[in-house]
Amino acid sequence: EAGRGPLAGPVVAAAAIVPTNIAGIIDSKKITKEEERERLYEELVASPGIRYAVAIVNAQRIDEINILQATLEGMRMAVEGVMNIDGGGRSEKLKEDNVASAERKELSYVITGGVNTTTTPSKSSTNNNNSSSSYQALIDGNKIPLSMPCPSESLTKGDGREYSIGAASILAKVTRDRLMHEYDVKYPEYNLSRHKGYGTAAHMSAVREFGASPIHRRTFAPLKHMEIDEDGKIVG
C-alpha cells in the first residue's frame, strides 16, 4: 500500500502476480527517485504474464472507517481484482472505468491490468482458474483483511522480503503519486505534487490559509482538532 500517513489524498493498495523477474524491484519506499519508480512501473505493467489490480480508497472513505480499515479494505479489493482478471489479462471493466483519475467520485474503486501470455504460471500464482483455492495472497504487514477471497498469509515488512509484494508496492506508490499530481492541478494552492499530501510545514501553512480541500482527511490531526465549515474553511 501507499499513502497511509498523508493528511490528504487516497490510500492505495495493489496486488500482483509477476512471473517475470525484473531487476530493481524492491520496497517502493527505498526507491527515492520518482523517475526510477516510474520506470519500474512501466516495466512491470508491460511484463509478460503480469496480472495486477490497484485499489484506490479516497479520503471520505478513510474518514468513515479509519485509515487502518481503509487500508485493509483496499488490500482485499485489490486481491479480488486480480482474481477477477481472466487468463488473457482482461477484466470485464469498461475502459473508462479502468483508469485511476482525480476526476472520479467513488469512495473506492479498483483498476486492473495484465498482458496476454503463453507463459506457464508458477505453482504459487495461478492456474488460470478463478477458484479461491488457485490463489494464495501474501499480505504486507501483520494483519489480514477480513473476508479475503482466498487463503492469505501476513508477512511483516513483506515489501522488502517478497518480490511480488515489492512489485505491488511500486504499482501502488506510482498510482498514488500520479493521482497527487492530478490533484495538484485541481488544488494548486497546496502544492500537492511536491509533498504528496504529507503534513509538511508548507502544507500545513497552506491549510491554515486556504482551509481543507475535498481530498483532505478530516479525521487526521491537526485537522480533526480544527473547526471546519462546509466549504472547508477553518473557523476561528
Short mmCIF file of C-alpha atoms in Angstrom, two decimals:
data_model
loop_
_atom_site.label_atom_id
_atom_site.label_comp_id
_atom_site.label_asym_id
_atom_site.label_seq_id
_atom_site.Cartn_x
_atom_site.Cartn_y
_atom_site.Cartn_z
CA GLU A 1 0.00 0.00 0.00
CA ALA A 2 0.91 3.65 -0.30
CA GLY A 3 -0.46 6.70 1.43
CA ARG A 4 -1.37 5.67 4.97
CA GLY A 5 0.28 8.67 6.60
CA PRO A 6 -0.60 11.73 4.49
CA LEU A 7 -3.06 14.41 5.51
CA ALA A 8 -4.60 14.48 2.03
CA GLY A 9 -5.34 12.09 -0.81
CA PRO A 10 -6.27 8.42 -1.05
CA VAL A 11 -4.67 5.33 0.36
CA VAL A 12 -3.79 2.96 -2.48
CA ALA A 13 -3.28 -0.80 -2.28
CA ALA A 14 -2.13 -3.16 -5.01
CA ALA A 15 -1.92 -6.88 -5.63
CA ALA A 16 0.12 -8.51 -8.37
CA ILE A 17 1.17 -11.80 -9.91
CA VAL A 18 4.50 -11.15 -11.63
CA PRO A 19 6.06 -14.19 -13.35
CA THR A 20 8.93 -12.12 -14.79
CA ASN A 21 12.00 -11.27 -12.71
CA ILE A 22 12.62 -7.53 -13.14
CA ALA A 23 15.86 -6.13 -11.76
CA GLY A 24 15.44 -3.38 -9.20
CA ILE A 25 12.09 -4.47 -7.75
CA ILE A 26 12.26 -3.69 -4.04
CA ASP A 27 10.17 -1.90 -1.45
CA SER A 28 8.98 1.30 -3.16
CA LYS A 29 9.85 3.34 -0.05
CA LYS A 30 13.53 2.51 -0.67
CA ILE A 31 13.41 3.90 -4.21
CA THR A 32 13.90 7.59 -3.56
CA LYS A 33 13.76 8.86 -7.15
CA GLU A 34 10.28 9.22 -8.60
CA GLU A 35 11.56 8.70 -12.14
CA GLU A 36 13.06 5.34 -11.12
CA ARG A 37 9.72 4.20 -9.66
CA GLU A 38 8.03 5.32 -12.88
CA ARG A 39 10.50 3.31 -14.97
CA LEU A 40 9.94 0.18 -12.91
CA TYR A 41 6.17 0.70 -13.02
CA GLU A 42 6.21 0.79 -16.82
CA GLU A 43 8.38 -2.33 -16.95
CA LEU A 44 6.04 -4.10 -14.57
CA VAL A 45 2.77 -3.34 -16.36
CA ALA A 46 4.30 -4.42 -19.69
CA SER A 47 5.96 -7.59 -18.39
CA PRO A 48 4.82 -10.96 -19.78
CA GLY A 49 2.16 -12.70 -17.73
CA ILE A 50 1.58 -9.96 -15.18
CA ARG A 51 -1.86 -9.71 -13.57
CA TYR A 52 -2.42 -6.79 -11.24
CA ALA A 53 -5.09 -4.75 -9.55
CA VAL A 54 -4.85 -1.42 -7.76
CA ALA A 55 -7.48 -0.24 -5.27
CA ILE A 56 -7.96 3.46 -4.57
CA VAL A 57 -9.71 4.35 -1.30
CA ASN A 58 -10.48 8.05 -1.09
CA ALA A 59 -10.29 10.46 1.84
CA GLN A 60 -14.03 10.38 2.57
CA ARG A 61 -13.93 6.61 2.99
CA ILE A 62 -10.83 6.88 5.19
CA ASP A 63 -12.71 9.33 7.42
CA GLU A 64 -15.70 6.96 7.56
CA ILE A 65 -13.90 3.79 8.66
CA ASN A 66 -10.37 4.97 9.74
CA ILE A 67 -7.09 4.56 7.90
CA LEU A 68 -6.31 1.02 9.08
CA GLN A 69 -9.67 -0.34 7.96
CA ALA A 70 -9.47 1.62 4.70
CA THR A 71 -6.04 0.11 4.00
CA LEU A 72 -7.23 -3.42 4.74
CA GLU A 73 -10.34 -2.84 2.61
CA GLY A 74 -8.13 -1.71 -0.26
CA MET A 75 -5.94 -4.80 0.07
CA ARG A 76 -8.98 -7.09 -0.09
CA MET A 77 -10.37 -5.19 -3.09
CA ALA A 78 -7.02 -5.48 -4.91
CA VAL A 79 -6.82 -9.24 -4.36
CA GLU A 80 -10.41 -9.63 -5.57
CA GLY A 81 -9.46 -7.55 -8.61
CA VAL A 82 -6.60 -9.87 -9.54
CA MET A 83 -8.81 -12.91 -9.12
CA ASN A 84 -11.43 -11.42 -11.44
CA ILE A 85 -8.97 -10.98 -14.32
CA ASP A 86 -9.36 -13.73 -16.92
CA GLY A 87 -6.49 -15.77 -18.30
CA GLY A 88 -5.73 -13.20 -21.01
CA GLY A 89 -5.13 -10.42 -18.52
CA ARG A 90 -8.54 -8.82 -19.09
CA SER A 91 -11.26 -7.85 -16.69
CA GLU A 92 -14.87 -7.12 -17.57
CA LYS A 93 -14.46 -3.44 -16.75
CA LEU A 94 -15.23 -0.84 -19.36
CA LYS A 95 -12.10 1.02 -20.44
CA GLU A 96 -13.30 4.31 -18.98
CA ASP A 97 -13.94 2.61 -15.64
CA ASN A 98 -10.45 1.15 -15.52
CA VAL A 99 -8.45 4.34 -15.06
CA ALA A 100 -7.26 5.96 -11.83
CA SER A 101 -8.27 9.60 -12.04
CA ALA A 102 -8.63 12.64 -9.80
CA GLU A 103 -11.99 13.19 -11.51
CA ARG A 104 -13.52 10.00 -10.17
CA LYS A 105 -16.02 10.49 -7.35
CA GLU A 106 -16.35 6.97 -5.94
CA LEU A 107 -15.36 6.41 -2.34
CA SER A 108 -13.29 3.46 -3.54
CA TYR A 109 -12.66 1.64 -6.82
CA VAL A 110 -10.29 -0.83 -8.47
CA ILE A 111 -8.34 -0.75 -11.71
CA THR A 112 -6.86 -3.90 -13.24
CA GLY A 113 -4.37 -4.83 -15.91
CA GLY A 114 -2.26 -7.53 -17.44
CA VAL A 115 -0.65 -8.74 -20.63
CA ASN A 116 -1.75 -11.83 -22.52
CA THR A 117 0.92 -14.52 -22.49
CA THR A 118 1.56 -18.18 -23.18
CA THR A 119 3.91 -18.41 -20.21
CA THR A 120 3.03 -21.21 -17.82
CA PRO A 121 2.08 -19.67 -14.47
CA SER A 122 4.04 -20.68 -11.43
CA LYS A 123 2.53 -23.01 -8.86
CA SER A 124 2.34 -20.20 -6.30
CA SER A 125 0.50 -17.79 -8.58
CA THR A 126 -2.43 -19.19 -10.53
CA ASN A 127 -3.61 -21.91 -12.85
CA ASN A 128 -5.99 -19.59 -14.73
CA ASN A 129 -8.80 -20.88 -12.56
CA ASN A 130 -10.68 -18.27 -10.55
CA SER A 131 -11.40 -20.72 -7.72
CA SER A 132 -10.13 -19.34 -4.41
CA SER A 133 -8.04 -22.49 -3.98
CA SER A 134 -6.00 -21.44 -7.04
CA TYR A 135 -4.62 -18.41 -5.21
CA GLN A 136 -2.72 -17.55 -2.07
CA ALA A 137 -2.29 -13.93 -1.03
CA LEU A 138 0.80 -12.65 0.77
CA ILE A 139 -0.23 -9.58 2.76
CA ASP A 140 2.34 -6.95 3.72
CA GLY A 141 2.19 -6.27 7.45
CA ASN A 142 0.85 -8.16 10.45
CA LYS A 143 -2.88 -8.07 9.74
CA ILE A 144 -5.02 -9.97 7.25
CA PRO A 145 -8.12 -8.18 5.95
CA LEU A 146 -11.48 -9.69 6.82
CA SER A 147 -13.41 -11.66 4.17
CA MET A 148 -10.39 -12.35 1.99
CA PRO A 149 -11.41 -14.26 -1.15
CA CYS A 150 -8.55 -16.76 -0.90
CA PRO A 151 -6.15 -18.23 1.66
CA SER A 152 -3.89 -15.47 2.95
CA GLU A 153 -0.72 -15.05 4.98
CA SER A 154 0.62 -11.86 6.56
CA LEU A 155 4.30 -11.04 6.18
CA THR A 156 5.85 -8.31 8.33
CA LYS A 157 7.99 -5.97 6.22
CA GLY A 158 6.94 -8.08 3.28
CA ASP A 159 7.62 -5.35 0.71
CA GLY A 160 11.33 -5.79 1.42
CA ARG A 161 11.25 -9.59 1.68
CA GLU A 162 8.94 -10.82 -1.06
CA TYR A 163 9.37 -9.92 -4.74
CA SER A 164 5.66 -9.84 -5.57
CA ILE A 165 4.89 -7.56 -2.60
CA GLY A 166 7.71 -5.22 -3.63
CA ALA A 167 6.27 -5.13 -7.14
CA ALA A 168 2.79 -4.39 -5.80
CA SER A 169 4.20 -1.60 -3.63
CA ILE A 170 5.62 0.10 -6.73
CA LEU A 171 2.28 -0.19 -8.54
CA ALA A 172 0.53 1.36 -5.54
CA LYS A 173 3.08 4.14 -5.00
CA VAL A 174 3.24 5.25 -8.63
CA THR A 175 -0.53 5.17 -8.99
CA ARG A 176 -0.91 7.35 -5.92
CA ASP A 177 1.85 9.77 -6.97
CA ARG A 178 0.20 10.22 -10.37
CA LEU A 179 -3.11 10.93 -8.69
CA MET A 180 -1.49 13.52 -6.44
CA HIS A 181 -0.04 15.26 -9.48
CA GLU A 182 -3.57 15.41 -10.91
CA TYR A 183 -4.95 16.72 -7.63
CA ASP A 184 -2.23 19.37 -7.67
CA VAL A 185 -3.78 20.74 -10.86
CA LYS A 186 -7.22 20.81 -9.21
CA TYR A 187 -5.96 22.33 -5.95
CA PRO A 188 -2.73 24.19 -6.83
CA GLU A 189 -2.68 26.22 -3.61
CA TYR A 190 -1.48 23.16 -1.65
CA ASN A 191 1.47 22.18 -3.89
CA LEU A 192 0.42 18.53 -3.61
CA SER A 193 2.80 17.30 -6.30
CA ARG A 194 5.72 18.27 -4.08
CA HIS A 195 4.77 16.65 -0.75
CA LYS A 196 2.12 14.16 -1.99
CA GLY A 197 -0.28 15.18 0.78
CA TYR A 198 2.04 14.66 3.74
CA GLY A 199 1.76 17.16 6.57
CA THR A 200 4.84 19.24 5.85
CA ALA A 201 5.22 22.74 7.27
CA ALA A 202 4.42 24.25 3.87
CA HIS A 203 1.35 22.06 3.50
CA MET A 204 0.04 22.99 6.95
CA SER A 205 0.64 26.67 6.23
CA ALA A 206 -1.49 26.32 3.08
CA VAL A 207 -4.25 24.56 5.03
CA ARG A 208 -4.34 27.37 7.58
CA GLU A 209 -4.54 29.91 4.77
CA PHE A 210 -6.93 28.18 2.36
CA GLY A 211 -8.72 25.63 4.55
CA ALA A 212 -9.23 21.98 3.69
CA SER A 213 -9.90 20.67 0.18
CA PRO A 214 -12.31 17.78 -0.56
CA ILE A 215 -9.36 15.36 -0.53
CA HIS A 216 -8.14 16.31 2.95
CA ARG A 217 -8.72 13.75 5.71
CA ARG A 218 -10.80 15.47 8.36
CA THR A 219 -10.08 12.77 10.96
CA PHE A 220 -6.31 13.29 10.80
CA ALA A 221 -4.50 15.64 13.16
CA PRO A 222 -4.33 18.59 13.15
CA LEU A 223 -7.49 18.90 11.03
CA LYS A 224 -9.54 16.83 13.47
CA HIS A 225 -8.81 19.46 16.15
CA MET A 226 -9.95 22.32 13.91
CA GLU A 227 -13.46 23.60 13.30
CA ILE A 228 -14.06 23.46 9.56
CA ASP A 229 -17.16 24.77 7.79
CA GLU A 230 -18.96 23.14 4.83
CA ASP A 231 -16.66 24.89 2.37
CA GLY A 232 -13.53 23.57 4.08
CA LYS A 233 -12.63 26.90 5.66
CA ILE A 234 -11.16 26.88 9.14
CA VAL A 235 -13.46 28.67 11.54
CA GLY A 236 -11.96 30.95 14.19
#
